[in-house]
Amino acid sequence: MTHWHRLFGLVLWDYFLDSPYEVELEKDLSLKRQLLDVVILHKCGEGDLKELPDGLENLKIHNLLTYKSMREPLDDWSLHELIGHYVNYRKQVSPSLDTLLPEEDFQLYGVCTRFPQKLVTQNELVSIRNGVYDLNWGSRLIRVIVLSEMENAEQNAIWNLFSANAERVRYGADHYQMHSSNISTIINRLFETYNLEGIMPYTIEDFQKEYVLDHLSLLSPEDRLRGLPPEDRLKGLPPEERLKGLPPEDRLRGLSLEELKAWLKKLESQKK
């Protein structure tokens, strides 16, 4: 389970590079080791960020995310844990226990691959848009983001990568704009994990081949053939196709007089 959470956190870390936010992974919140999956922290006056993924448009200064992969449910207990992490985290980042940072500085998120069916039997999820819901949990508003319901859109590429849906994962890989040179290794590991889970027998090499095939039409014939040796260019072509358009002198070039006479003799015998 931790493996999925780390991949999720690492891709979020890459997404928020060179932006006003920084991402911390598996933040230790107590003496007894308890890890909060992701913290997205606003940094004043640093960088810029284009359109945010659906569901994150309400980012605050401190944003706490719990993440549940395809095998884990986002349920009541998950949100109780998230609230506990929030309480502990707020104490740690505040000047003192007597001077806590205001609640308005914090936003909580429950991010899950599949729809939290059990959760909605006891709680009301208010739909904001496809895959985005708000849930009142005591005095806190928790934003619930369901990755398998996200639309294929540029800003959602990061969510699509974790949707556990082959079509959406491929869209995410195609459209996600990497910010770190190391993230391709992490994306490759993500594909390998899908493969191990039996969800998607697909690798980054498969994606790269598919991407090239999908975009071949954009290349000129010269670009398509660049780098191929002559024998590879001619593979699969019947002799008549290879000779088409050549003048007689080019077709006969390289043949000796004896070979030409033998060929003419053969043609004459075939006519009889």
Coordinates of C-alpha atoms in Angstrom, one line a residue, residues 59-220:
L59 CA -6.0 25.2 -2.2
K60 CA -5.2 27.1 1.1
I61 CA -1.8 27.7 2.8
H62 CA -1.8 24.2 4.3
N63 CA -3.4 21.4 2.4
L64 CA -3.5 17.9 3.8
L65 CA -4.2 14.9 1.6
T66 CA -5.1 11.3 2.4
Y67 CA -4.9 9.0 -0.6
K68 CA -6.5 5.6 -1.2
S69 CA -5.4 3.5 -4.1
M70 CA -7.6 1.1 -6.1
R71 CA -7.4 -1.6 -3.4
E72 CA -8.3 0.7 -0.5
P73 CA -11.6 2.3 0.4
L74 CA -12.0 5.9 1.4
D75 CA -14.3 5.3 4.4
D76 CA -15.3 6.8 7.7
W77 CA -12.1 5.6 9.4
S78 CA -10.0 7.2 6.7
L79 CA -11.5 10.6 7.4
H80 CA -11.3 10.2 11.1
E81 CA -7.5 9.6 10.6
L82 CA -7.3 12.7 8.3
I83 CA -9.0 14.8 11.0
G84 CA -6.5 13.4 13.6
H85 CA -3.6 14.3 11.3
Y86 CA -5.1 17.8 10.8
V87 CA -5.3 18.4 14.5
N88 CA -1.8 17.2 15.1
Y89 CA -0.4 19.1 12.1
R90 CA -2.1 22.3 13.1
K91 CA -0.5 22.1 16.6
Q92 CA 2.9 21.5 15.1
V93 CA 2.9 24.4 12.6
S94 CA 1.3 27.0 14.9
P95 CA 3.3 29.4 17.0
S96 CA 2.0 27.7 20.2
L97 CA -0.9 25.7 21.5
D98 CA -2.4 28.9 22.8
T99 CA -2.0 30.6 19.4
L100 CA -3.1 28.2 16.8
L101 CA -3.1 29.2 13.1
P102 CA -6.7 30.0 11.9
E103 CA -8.8 27.1 10.5
E104 CA -9.2 29.1 7.3
D105 CA -5.5 28.4 6.5
F106 CA -6.2 24.6 6.2
Q107 CA -7.9 22.5 3.6
L108 CA -8.4 18.7 3.8
Y109 CA -8.7 16.3 0.9
G110 CA -9.7 12.7 0.6
V111 CA -8.3 11.5 -2.8
C112 CA -9.3 8.0 -3.9
T113 CA -9.1 6.0 -7.1
R114 CA -12.6 4.5 -6.9
F115 CA -15.9 6.0 -5.7
P116 CA -16.3 5.7 -1.9
Q117 CA -19.5 3.7 -2.0
K118 CA -19.6 2.8 1.6
L119 CA -18.9 6.4 2.7
V120 CA -22.0 7.7 0.9
T121 CA -24.3 5.3 2.6
Q122 CA -23.9 7.3 5.8
N123 CA -22.8 10.7 4.6
E124 CA -23.9 13.1 1.9
L125 CA -21.4 13.9 -0.9
V126 CA -22.3 17.2 -2.7
S127 CA -21.2 16.9 -6.4
I128 CA -19.2 19.9 -7.6
R129 CA -18.2 18.5 -11.0
N130 CA -17.2 15.1 -12.4
G131 CA -15.1 13.3 -9.8
V132 CA -15.2 16.2 -7.3
Y133 CA -17.3 16.3 -4.2
D134 CA -17.6 18.2 -0.9
L135 CA -18.4 16.5 2.4
N136 CA -19.2 18.2 5.7
W137 CA -17.4 16.3 8.4
G138 CA -18.2 17.9 11.7
S139 CA -17.0 21.5 11.5
R140 CA -14.7 20.8 8.6
L141 CA -15.3 20.7 4.9
I142 CA -13.5 17.8 3.2
R143 CA -13.0 17.8 -0.5
V144 CA -13.3 14.3 -2.0
I145 CA -11.6 13.7 -5.3
V146 CA -12.4 10.4 -7.2
L147 CA -9.7 9.8 -9.8
S148 CA -11.5 7.1 -11.8
E149 CA -14.3 9.7 -12.6
M150 CA -12.0 12.5 -13.8
E151 CA -12.5 13.7 -17.4
N152 CA -9.6 13.4 -19.8
A153 CA -8.4 17.0 -19.8
E154 CA -5.0 18.7 -19.8
Q155 CA -5.3 19.9 -16.2
N156 CA -6.4 16.4 -15.0
A157 CA -3.4 14.5 -16.5
I158 CA -1.9 14.0 -13.1
W159 CA -5.2 12.5 -11.8
N160 CA -5.6 10.3 -14.9
L161 CA -2.2 8.6 -14.2
F162 CA -3.8 7.2 -11.0
S163 CA -7.3 6.4 -12.3
A164 CA -6.7 2.6 -12.8
N165 CA -8.4 3.0 -16.2
A166 CA -6.2 2.0 -19.1
E167 CA -7.5 4.7 -21.5
R168 CA -7.2 7.5 -18.9
V169 CA -3.8 6.4 -17.7
R170 CA -2.5 6.5 -21.3
Y171 CA -4.1 10.0 -21.7
G172 CA -2.4 11.1 -18.5
A173 CA 1.0 9.8 -19.6
D174 CA 0.5 11.5 -23.0
H175 CA -0.4 14.9 -21.6
Y176 CA 1.3 15.1 -18.2
Q177 CA 4.0 17.9 -18.4
M178 CA 7.0 16.7 -16.4
H179 CA 8.9 19.3 -14.3
S180 CA 11.7 17.1 -13.1
S181 CA 14.1 15.0 -15.2
N182 CA 13.7 12.1 -12.8
I183 CA 9.9 11.8 -13.0
S184 CA 10.0 9.6 -16.1
T185 CA 11.5 6.8 -13.9
I186 CA 8.6 7.3 -11.5
I187 CA 6.1 7.2 -14.3
N188 CA 7.7 4.0 -15.6
R189 CA 7.4 2.5 -12.1
L190 CA 3.8 3.5 -12.0
F191 CA 3.2 1.5 -15.2
E192 CA 5.1 -1.5 -13.7
T193 CA 2.9 -1.3 -10.6
Y194 CA -0.3 -1.4 -12.7
N195 CA 1.1 -4.4 -14.5
L196 CA 1.8 -6.2 -11.2
E197 CA -1.7 -5.4 -10.0
G198 CA -3.1 -7.1 -13.1
I199 CA -5.0 -3.9 -14.0
M200 CA -3.0 -2.8 -17.0
P201 CA -0.5 -5.0 -18.8
Y202 CA 1.2 -1.9 -20.2
T203 CA 4.7 -0.4 -20.0
I204 CA 6.2 3.0 -20.7
E205 CA 7.8 1.4 -23.8
D206 CA 4.3 0.4 -25.0
F207 CA 3.2 4.0 -24.5
Q208 CA 6.2 5.4 -26.3
K209 CA 5.5 3.1 -29.3
E210 CA 1.8 4.0 -29.3
Y211 CA 2.6 7.7 -29.1
V212 CA 4.9 7.5 -32.1
L213 CA 2.4 5.6 -34.2
D214 CA -0.4 8.0 -33.3
H215 CA 1.8 10.9 -34.5
L216 CA 3.4 9.5 -37.6
S217 CA 1.0 11.4 -39.8
L218 CA 2.5 14.6 -38.6
L219 CA 5.9 13.7 -40.1
S220 CA 7.0 14.2 -43.7

